[in-house]
PDB file of C-alpha atoms in Angstrom:
ATOM      1  CA  THR A 230      17.501 -13.025  15.521  1.00 51.00           C
ATOM      2  CA  GLN A 231      14.427 -12.625  16.939  1.00 53.00           C
ATOM      3  CA  LEU A 232      13.426  -8.711  16.703  1.00 79.00           C
ATOM      4  CA  LEU A 233       9.703  -9.759  18.520  1.00 92.00           C
ATOM      5  CA  GLU A 234       9.626 -11.710  21.478  1.00 93.00           C
ATOM      6  CA  GLN A 235       5.965 -12.560  22.907  1.00 95.00           C
ATOM      7  CA  SER A 236       5.311 -13.698  26.488  1.00 95.00           C
ATOM      8  CA  PRO A 237       3.364 -16.014  27.360  1.00 96.00           C
ATOM      9  CA  GLN A 238       3.668 -19.130  24.819  1.00 95.00           C
ATOM     10  CA  PHE A 239       0.919 -21.044  26.220  1.00 96.00           C
ATOM     11  CA  LEU A 240      -2.137 -19.920  28.181  1.00 97.00           C
ATOM     12  CA  SER A 241      -4.904 -21.889  29.591  1.00 97.00           C
ATOM     13  CA  ILE A 242      -8.164 -20.428  30.594  1.00 97.00           C
ATOM     14  CA  GLN A 243     -11.288 -20.921  31.998  1.00 97.00           C
ATOM     15  CA  GLU A 244     -13.973 -19.148  30.075  1.00 98.00           C
ATOM     16  CA  GLY A 245     -14.859 -15.497  32.123  1.00 97.00           C
ATOM     17  CA  GLU A 246     -11.311 -14.925  32.567  1.00 98.00           C
ATOM     18  CA  ASN A 247      -9.092 -11.815  31.460  1.00 98.00           C
ATOM     19  CA  LEU A 248      -5.497 -11.682  30.313  1.00 98.00           C
ATOM     20  CA  THR A 249      -2.583  -9.704  28.603  1.00 98.00           C
ATOM     21  CA  VAL A 250      -0.158 -11.844  25.851  1.00 98.00           C
ATOM     22  CA  TYR A 251       2.974  -9.285  24.867  1.00 98.00           C
ATOM     23  CA  CYS A 252       5.041  -8.496  22.587  1.00 97.00           C
ATOM     24  CA  ASN A 253       8.644  -6.918  22.811  1.00 96.00           C
ATOM     25  CA  SER A 254      11.434  -5.778  21.162  1.00 94.00           C
ATOM     26  CA  SER A 255      14.684  -3.545  21.593  1.00 92.00           C
ATOM     27  CA  SER A 256      13.717  -1.994  18.116  1.00 92.00           C
ATOM     28  CA  VAL A 257      11.089   0.852  17.125  1.00 93.00           C
ATOM     29  CA  PHE A 258       8.515  -0.395  14.319  1.00 94.00           C
ATOM     30  CA  SER A 259       6.765   1.950  12.009  1.00 92.00           C
ATOM     31  CA  SER A 260       3.503   0.066  12.670  1.00 93.00           C
ATOM     32  CA  LEU A 261       2.798  -2.614  14.485  1.00 95.00           C
ATOM     33  CA  GLN A 262       0.058  -5.374  13.881  1.00 96.00           C
ATOM     34  CA  TRP A 263      -1.727  -8.029  15.749  1.00 97.00           C
ATOM     35  CA  TYR A 264      -2.721 -11.252  14.511  1.00 97.00           C
ATOM     36  CA  ARG A 265      -4.917 -14.379  15.465  1.00 97.00           C
ATOM     37  CA  GLN A 266      -4.786 -17.896  13.566  1.00 96.00           C
ATOM     38  CA  GLU A 267      -6.801 -20.712  13.389  1.00 94.00           C
ATOM     39  CA  PRO A 268      -4.931 -24.428  12.977  1.00 90.00           C
ATOM     40  CA  GLY A 269      -4.527 -25.682   9.680  1.00 90.00           C
ATOM     41  CA  GLU A 270      -5.716 -21.627   8.302  1.00 94.00           C
ATOM     42  CA  GLY A 271      -3.779 -18.349   7.200  1.00 95.00           C
ATOM     43  CA  PRO A 272      -2.911 -15.898   9.958  1.00 96.00           C
ATOM     44  CA  VAL A 273      -6.073 -13.317   9.846  1.00 96.00           C
ATOM     45  CA  LEU A 274      -5.439  -9.031  11.307  1.00 96.00           C
ATOM     46  CA  LEU A 275      -6.792  -8.195  14.097  1.00 97.00           C
ATOM     47  CA  VAL A 276      -6.378  -4.330  14.550  1.00 96.00           C
ATOM     48  CA  THR A 277      -2.536  -2.126  12.946  1.00 95.00           C
ATOM     49  CA  VAL A 278      -1.078   0.239  14.775  1.00 94.00           C
ATOM     50  CA  VAL A 279       1.055   3.219  13.975  1.00 93.00           C
ATOM     51  CA  THR A 280       1.251   5.953  16.877  1.00 94.00           C
ATOM     52  CA  GLY A 281       3.276   5.524  20.109  1.00 95.00           C
ATOM     53  CA  GLY A 282       1.218   5.154  22.421  1.00 95.00           C
ATOM     54  CA  GLU A 283      -2.312   3.905  20.724  1.00 96.00           C
ATOM     55  CA  VAL A 284      -5.005   2.384  21.885  1.00 97.00           C
ATOM     56  CA  LYS A 285      -7.798   0.377  20.582  1.00 97.00           C
ATOM     57  CA  LYS A 286     -10.337  -1.775  20.868  1.00 97.00           C
ATOM     58  CA  LEU A 287     -12.148  -4.012  18.860  1.00 95.00           C
ATOM     59  CA  LYS A 288     -15.266  -5.470  21.395  1.00 96.00           C
ATOM     60  CA  ARG A 289     -13.268  -7.525  23.922  1.00 97.00           C
ATOM     61  CA  LEU A 290      -9.745  -6.555  22.744  1.00 97.00           C
ATOM     62  CA  THR A 291      -7.644  -4.225  23.222  1.00 98.00           C
ATOM     63  CA  PHE A 292      -4.250  -3.627  21.939  1.00 97.00           C
ATOM     64  CA  GLN A 293      -1.763  -1.293  22.920  1.00 97.00           C
ATOM     65  CA  PHE A 294       0.908   0.352  21.060  1.00 97.00           C
ATOM     66  CA  GLY A 295       3.726   1.152  23.347  1.00 96.00           C
ATOM     67  CA  ASP A 296       5.128   4.457  23.190  1.00 96.00           C
ATOM     68  CA  ALA A 297       8.186   4.178  22.219  1.00 95.00           C
ATOM     69  CA  ARG A 298       6.946   1.937  19.994  1.00 95.00           C
ATOM     70  CA  LYS A 299       9.246  -1.021  21.109  1.00 95.00           C
ATOM     71  CA  ASP A 300       6.686  -3.036  22.929  1.00 96.00           C
ATOM     72  CA  SER A 301       2.697  -3.899  22.491  1.00 97.00           C
ATOM     73  CA  SER A 302       0.379  -5.584  24.142  1.00 97.00           C
ATOM     74  CA  LEU A 303      -3.133  -7.348  24.147  1.00 98.00           C
ATOM     75  CA  HIS A 304      -5.439  -7.455  26.745  1.00 98.00           C
ATOM     76  CA  ILE A 305      -8.531 -10.153  26.388  1.00 98.00           C
ATOM     77  CA  THR A 306     -11.670  -9.096  28.492  1.00 98.00           C
ATOM     78  CA  ALA A 307     -13.623 -11.972  29.726  1.00 98.00           C
ATOM     79  CA  ALA A 308     -12.156 -14.703  27.048  1.00 97.00           C
ATOM     80  CA  GLN A 309     -14.616 -17.207  25.181  1.00 97.00           C
ATOM     81  CA  PRO A 310     -13.930 -20.206  23.501  1.00 96.00           C
ATOM     82  CA  GLY A 311     -13.703 -18.540  20.646  1.00 95.00           C
ATOM     83  CA  ASP A 312     -11.133 -16.923  21.561  1.00 97.00           C
ATOM     84  CA  THR A 313      -8.989 -20.106  21.036  1.00 97.00           C
ATOM     85  CA  GLY A 314      -6.183 -19.357  18.731  1.00 96.00           C
ATOM     86  CA  LEU A 315      -2.273 -19.000  18.181  1.00 96.00           C
ATOM     87  CA  TYR A 316      -1.457 -14.612  18.606  1.00 97.00           C
ATOM     88  CA  LEU A 317       0.575 -13.027  16.456  1.00 97.00           C
ATOM     89  CA  CYS A 318       1.905  -9.962  16.706  1.00 97.00           C
ATOM     90  CA  ALA A 319       3.889  -8.729  13.575  1.00 95.00           C
ATOM     91  CA  GLY A 320       5.928  -5.487  13.220  1.00 94.00           C
ATOM     92  CA  ALA A 321       7.586  -3.762  10.208  1.00 92.00           C
ATOM     93  CA  PRO A 322      11.252  -2.601  11.559  1.00 90.00           C
ATOM     94  CA  GLN A 323      11.634   1.451  11.050  1.00 88.00           C
ATOM     95  CA  ASN A 324      14.718   1.167   9.581  1.00 81.00           C
ATOM     96  CA  THR A 325      12.940  -1.207   6.635  1.00 79.00           C
ATOM     97  CA  GLY A 326       9.422   0.782   5.676  1.00 76.00           C
ATOM     98  CA  PHE A 327       6.620  -0.487   5.482  1.00 84.00           C
ATOM     99  CA  GLN A 328       7.722  -3.371   3.168  1.00 86.00           C
ATOM    100  CA  LYS A 329       8.436  -5.915   5.652  1.00 90.00           C
ATOM    101  CA  LEU A 330       7.105  -7.245   8.272  1.00 91.00           C
ATOM    102  CA  VAL A 331       9.171  -9.431  10.852  1.00 93.00           C
ATOM    103  CA  PHE A 332       6.688 -11.647  13.283  1.00 94.00           C
ATOM    104  CA  GLY A 333       6.560 -12.604  16.906  1.00 94.00           C
ATOM    105  CA  THR A 334       7.231 -16.160  17.532  1.00 90.00           C
ATOM    106  CA  GLY A 335       3.670 -17.298  18.742  1.00 94.00           C
ATOM    107  CA  THR A 336       1.337 -16.960  21.620  1.00 96.00           C
ATOM    108  CA  ARG A 337      -0.691 -20.364  21.933  1.00 96.00           C
ATOM    109  CA  LEU A 338      -4.329 -19.130  23.575  1.00 97.00           C
ATOM    110  CA  LEU A 339      -6.676 -22.177  24.697  1.00 97.00           C
ATOM    111  CA  VAL A 340      -9.834 -21.062  26.498  1.00 97.00           C
ATOM    112  CA  SER A 341     -11.905 -23.547  28.056  1.00 97.00           C
ATOM    113  CA  PRO A 342     -16.194 -23.483  28.892  1.00 96.00           C
TER     114      PRO A 342
ATOM    115  CA  ASN B1305     -14.459 -13.294  -4.633  1.00 65.00           C
ATOM    116  CA  ALA B1306     -11.238 -16.429  -4.327  1.00 79.00           C
ATOM    117  CA  GLY B1307      -8.644 -14.072  -1.983  1.00 94.00           C
ATOM    118  CA  VAL B1308      -5.393 -15.721  -1.988  1.00 97.00           C
ATOM    119  CA  THR B1309      -5.834 -19.393  -2.943  1.00 97.00           C
ATOM    120  CA  GLN B1310      -3.046 -21.910  -3.010  1.00 97.00           C
ATOM    121  CA  THR B1311      -1.740 -25.097  -4.528  1.00 97.00           C
ATOM    122  CA  PRO B1312      -0.238 -27.727  -3.511  1.00 97.00           C
ATOM    123  CA  LYS B1313      -2.371 -28.067   0.069  1.00 96.00           C
ATOM    124  CA  PHE B1314       0.206 -31.147   0.799  1.00 97.00           C
ATOM    125  CA  GLN B1315       3.519 -31.913  -0.781  1.00 97.00           C
ATOM    126  CA  VAL B1316       6.341 -34.338  -0.050  1.00 97.00           C
ATOM    127  CA  LEU B1317       9.207 -33.980  -1.569  1.00 97.00           C
ATOM    128  CA  LYS B1318      12.417 -36.402  -1.839  1.00 97.00           C
ATOM    129  CA  THR B1319      15.393 -34.332  -1.347  1.00 98.00           C
ATOM    130  CA  GLY B1320      16.992 -32.703  -4.070  1.00 97.00           C
ATOM    131  CA  GLN B1321      14.209 -32.289  -6.095  1.00 97.00           C
ATOM    132  CA  SER B1322      12.747 -28.857  -7.503  1.00 96.00           C
ATOM    133  CA  MET B1323       9.285 -27.115  -7.092  1.00 96.00           C
ATOM    134  CA  THR B1324       7.188 -24.591  -7.517  1.00 98.00           C
ATOM    135  CA  LEU B1325       5.112 -23.302  -5.296  1.00 98.00           C
ATOM    136  CA  GLN B1326       1.838 -21.519  -7.146  1.00 98.00           C
ATOM    137  CA  CYS B1327      -0.214 -18.528  -5.400  1.00 98.00           C
ATOM    138  CA  ALA B1328      -2.818 -16.616  -7.371  1.00 98.00           C
ATOM    139  CA  GLN B1329      -4.878 -13.350  -6.018  1.00 97.00           C
ATOM    140  CA  ASP B1330      -7.888 -11.905  -7.269  1.00 96.00           C
ATOM    141  CA  MET B1331      -8.053  -8.266  -5.267  1.00 95.00           C
ATOM    142  CA  ASN B1332      -5.882  -6.685  -7.921  1.00 95.00           C
ATOM    143  CA  HIS B1333      -3.341  -5.976  -5.230  1.00 95.00           C
ATOM    144  CA  GLU B1334      -0.015  -5.189  -5.761  1.00 95.00           C
ATOM    145  CA  TYR B1335       2.080  -6.510  -3.308  1.00 96.00           C
ATOM    146  CA  MET B1336       2.765 -10.101  -2.647  1.00 97.00           C
ATOM    147  CA  SER B1337       4.820 -12.211   0.056  1.00 97.00           C
ATOM    148  CA  TRP B1338       6.212 -15.691   0.676  1.00 98.00           C
ATOM    149  CA  TYR B1339       6.416 -17.117   4.456  1.00 98.00           C
ATOM    150  CA  ARG B1340       7.027 -20.350   6.456  1.00 98.00           C
ATOM    151  CA  GLN B1341       5.939 -20.830   9.596  1.00 97.00           C
ATOM    152  CA  ASP B1342       7.973 -23.016  11.644  1.00 93.00           C
ATOM    153  CA  PRO B1343       6.855 -24.565  15.355  1.00 84.00           C
ATOM    154  CA  GLY B1344       8.791 -21.833  17.912  1.00 77.00           C
ATOM    155  CA  MET B1345       9.737 -19.603  15.346  1.00 78.00           C
ATOM    156  CA  GLY B1346       6.524 -17.153  14.343  1.00 85.00           C
ATOM    157  CA  LEU B1347       6.529 -16.169  10.810  1.00 95.00           C
ATOM    158  CA  ARG B1348       9.591 -15.642   8.816  1.00 95.00           C
ATOM    159  CA  LEU B1349       9.084 -13.648   5.568  1.00 95.00           C
ATOM    160  CA  ILE B1350      11.195 -15.234   2.471  1.00 97.00           C
ATOM    161  CA  HIS B1351      10.553 -13.573  -0.355  1.00 97.00           C
ATOM    162  CA  TYR B1352       8.166 -10.073  -1.786  1.00 96.00           C
ATOM    163  CA  SER B1353       7.156  -8.218  -4.597  1.00 96.00           C
ATOM    164  CA  VAL B1354       5.813  -4.363  -4.663  1.00 95.00           C
ATOM    165  CA  GLY B1355       4.430  -5.417  -8.143  1.00 94.00           C
ATOM    166  CA  ALA B1356       4.684  -6.841 -11.113  1.00 95.00           C
ATOM    167  CA  GLY B1357       8.322  -6.858 -12.255  1.00 95.00           C
ATOM    168  CA  ILE B1358       9.818  -6.027  -8.897  1.00 96.00           C
ATOM    169  CA  THR B1359      10.807  -8.245  -6.465  1.00 97.00           C
ATOM    170  CA  ASP B1360      13.122  -8.252  -2.702  1.00 95.00           C
ATOM    171  CA  GLN B1361      14.934 -10.692  -0.710  1.00 96.00           C
ATOM    172  CA  GLY B1362      13.458 -11.080   2.882  1.00 94.00           C
ATOM    173  CA  GLU B1363      14.731 -12.552   6.165  1.00 92.00           C
ATOM    174  CA  VAL B1364      15.179 -15.954   4.745  1.00 95.00           C
ATOM    175  CA  PRO B1365      16.170 -15.864   0.501  1.00 96.00           C
ATOM    176  CA  ASN B1366      18.128 -18.747   0.261  1.00 96.00           C
ATOM    177  CA  GLY B1367      17.657 -21.700  -1.416  1.00 96.00           C
ATOM    178  CA  TYR B1368      13.982 -20.125  -2.806  1.00 97.00           C
ATOM    179  CA  ASN B1369      13.805 -18.240  -6.595  1.00 97.00           C
ATOM    180  CA  VAL B1370      10.854 -15.774  -6.886  1.00 97.00           C
ATOM    181  CA  SER B1371       9.095 -14.137 -10.148  1.00 96.00           C
ATOM    182  CA  ARG B1372       6.753 -11.508 -10.581  1.00 97.00           C
ATOM    183  CA  SER B1373       5.381 -12.156 -14.021  1.00 97.00           C
ATOM    184  CA  THR B1374       1.263 -10.652 -13.158  1.00 96.00           C
ATOM    185  CA  THR B1375      -0.675  -8.718 -10.379  1.00 96.00           C
ATOM    186  CA  GLU B1376      -1.685 -11.497 -10.006  1.00 97.00           C
ATOM    187  CA  ASP B1377       0.994 -14.953  -9.738  1.00 97.00           C
ATOM    188  CA  PHE B1378       3.525 -14.780  -7.045  1.00 98.00           C
ATOM    189  CA  PRO B1379       5.204 -18.730  -7.355  1.00 98.00           C
ATOM    190  CA  LEU B1380       8.176 -19.866  -5.689  1.00 98.00           C
ATOM    191  CA  ARG B1381      10.099 -22.080  -6.650  1.00 98.00           C
ATOM    192  CA  LEU B1382      12.618 -24.391  -4.325  1.00 96.00           C
ATOM    193  CA  LEU B1383      15.382 -25.961  -6.997  1.00 92.00           C
ATOM    194  CA  SER B1384      16.891 -28.280  -4.634  1.00 96.00           C
ATOM    195  CA  ALA B1385      14.522 -29.415  -2.274  1.00 96.00           C
ATOM    196  CA  ALA B1386      16.636 -29.367   1.630  1.00 97.00           C
ATOM    197  CA  PRO B1387      15.068 -31.293   5.075  1.00 97.00           C
ATOM    198  CA  SER B1388      15.580 -27.491   6.390  1.00 96.00           C
ATOM    199  CA  GLN B1389      12.809 -26.558   3.892  1.00 97.00           C
ATOM    200  CA  THR B1390      10.408 -28.941   5.571  1.00 97.00           C
ATOM    201  CA  SER B1391       7.919 -26.370   6.938  1.00 97.00           C
ATOM    202  CA  VAL B1392       4.426 -24.375   6.208  1.00 97.00           C
ATOM    203  CA  TYR B1393       4.054 -21.862   3.821  1.00 98.00           C
ATOM    204  CA  PHE B1394       2.545 -18.843   3.788  1.00 98.00           C
ATOM    205  CA  CYS B1395       1.090 -16.742   0.761  1.00 98.00           C
ATOM    206  CA  ALA B1396       0.031 -12.960   1.268  1.00 97.00           C
ATOM    207  CA  SER B1397      -1.723  -9.855  -0.632  1.00 96.00           C
ATOM    208  CA  SER B1398      -1.550  -6.821   0.740  1.00 94.00           C
ATOM    209  CA  THR B1399      -2.919  -3.074  -1.457  1.00 91.00           C
ATOM    210  CA  GLU B1400       0.276  -1.078  -0.749  1.00 85.00           C
ATOM    211  CA  THR B1401       2.247  -2.168   1.746  1.00 86.00           C
ATOM    212  CA  ALA B1402       2.882  -5.362   4.646  1.00 84.00           C
ATOM    213  CA  GLY B1403       3.033  -2.731   7.513  1.00 85.00           C
ATOM    214  CA  THR B1404      -0.491  -0.203   7.369  1.00 86.00           C
ATOM    215  CA  ASP B1405      -2.482  -2.245   5.083  1.00 87.00           C
ATOM    216  CA  THR B1406      -4.395  -5.786   5.427  1.00 91.00           C
ATOM    217  CA  GLN B1407      -2.311  -8.704   4.488  1.00 93.00           C
ATOM    218  CA  TYR B1408      -4.825 -11.529   3.602  1.00 95.00           C
ATOM    219  CA  PHE B1409      -2.889 -14.406   3.633  1.00 97.00           C
ATOM    220  CA  GLY B1410      -3.921 -17.618   1.817  1.00 97.00           C
ATOM    221  CA  PRO B1411      -4.642 -21.251   3.350  1.00 96.00           C
ATOM    222  CA  GLY B1412      -0.986 -22.167   4.014  1.00 97.00           C
ATOM    223  CA  THR B1413       1.334 -25.256   1.339  1.00 97.00           C
ATOM    224  CA  ARG B1414       2.654 -28.253   4.249  1.00 97.00           C
ATOM    225  CA  LEU B1415       5.636 -28.847   2.689  1.00 97.00           C
ATOM    226  CA  THR B1416       7.367 -32.353   4.062  1.00 97.00           C
ATOM    227  CA  VAL B1417      11.322 -33.296   2.432  1.00 97.00           C
ATOM    228  CA  LEU B1418      11.857 -36.196   3.087  1.00 96.00           C
TER     229      LEU B1418
END
């Protein structure tokens, strides 16, 4: 059973466009993380959010944790080719502490010049 | 610092063979974990360890064994490889937890079981 569903699965856009990636679940999470993965490499952590309603910004990336801690979104403003990659959300289910992470299915983003 | 290292980078096995995937970190992290990544499935936790001598099962532990005799090393053993274990395997480490601390991932091992 996949606890975290991401949408869309694939996104192909032009440089300068805005986009939002969603990470949804029916379960409550103690924390939610977003990673970016390049081909042939391991995922790299972008952000961790732990409080319901929390918003964090990392340059052109804005991350939000849902009020009920069941969902999250990643918004990219004015996307650039360097943003291309696989974006993964990952959550620590509330009933398992912070030791086990469940990953989403991933969103593959392609930004063309 | 080398960070998290994994060997080998690629491996082809025949059904029934055994092998050990190596993982080492030089950051003195207590928490280490193994994931497998399959197309359309994201990453799934196989086993994890919160310190030397302590290991526990993740989401998909069947067919895999681990041990943690030192803080630095966390090998993953496949006892009798099956085609369903064809995947990319990632090792990761963090200071204490997976959900709040930064997890650093290795470059991965691409395993094919024929």
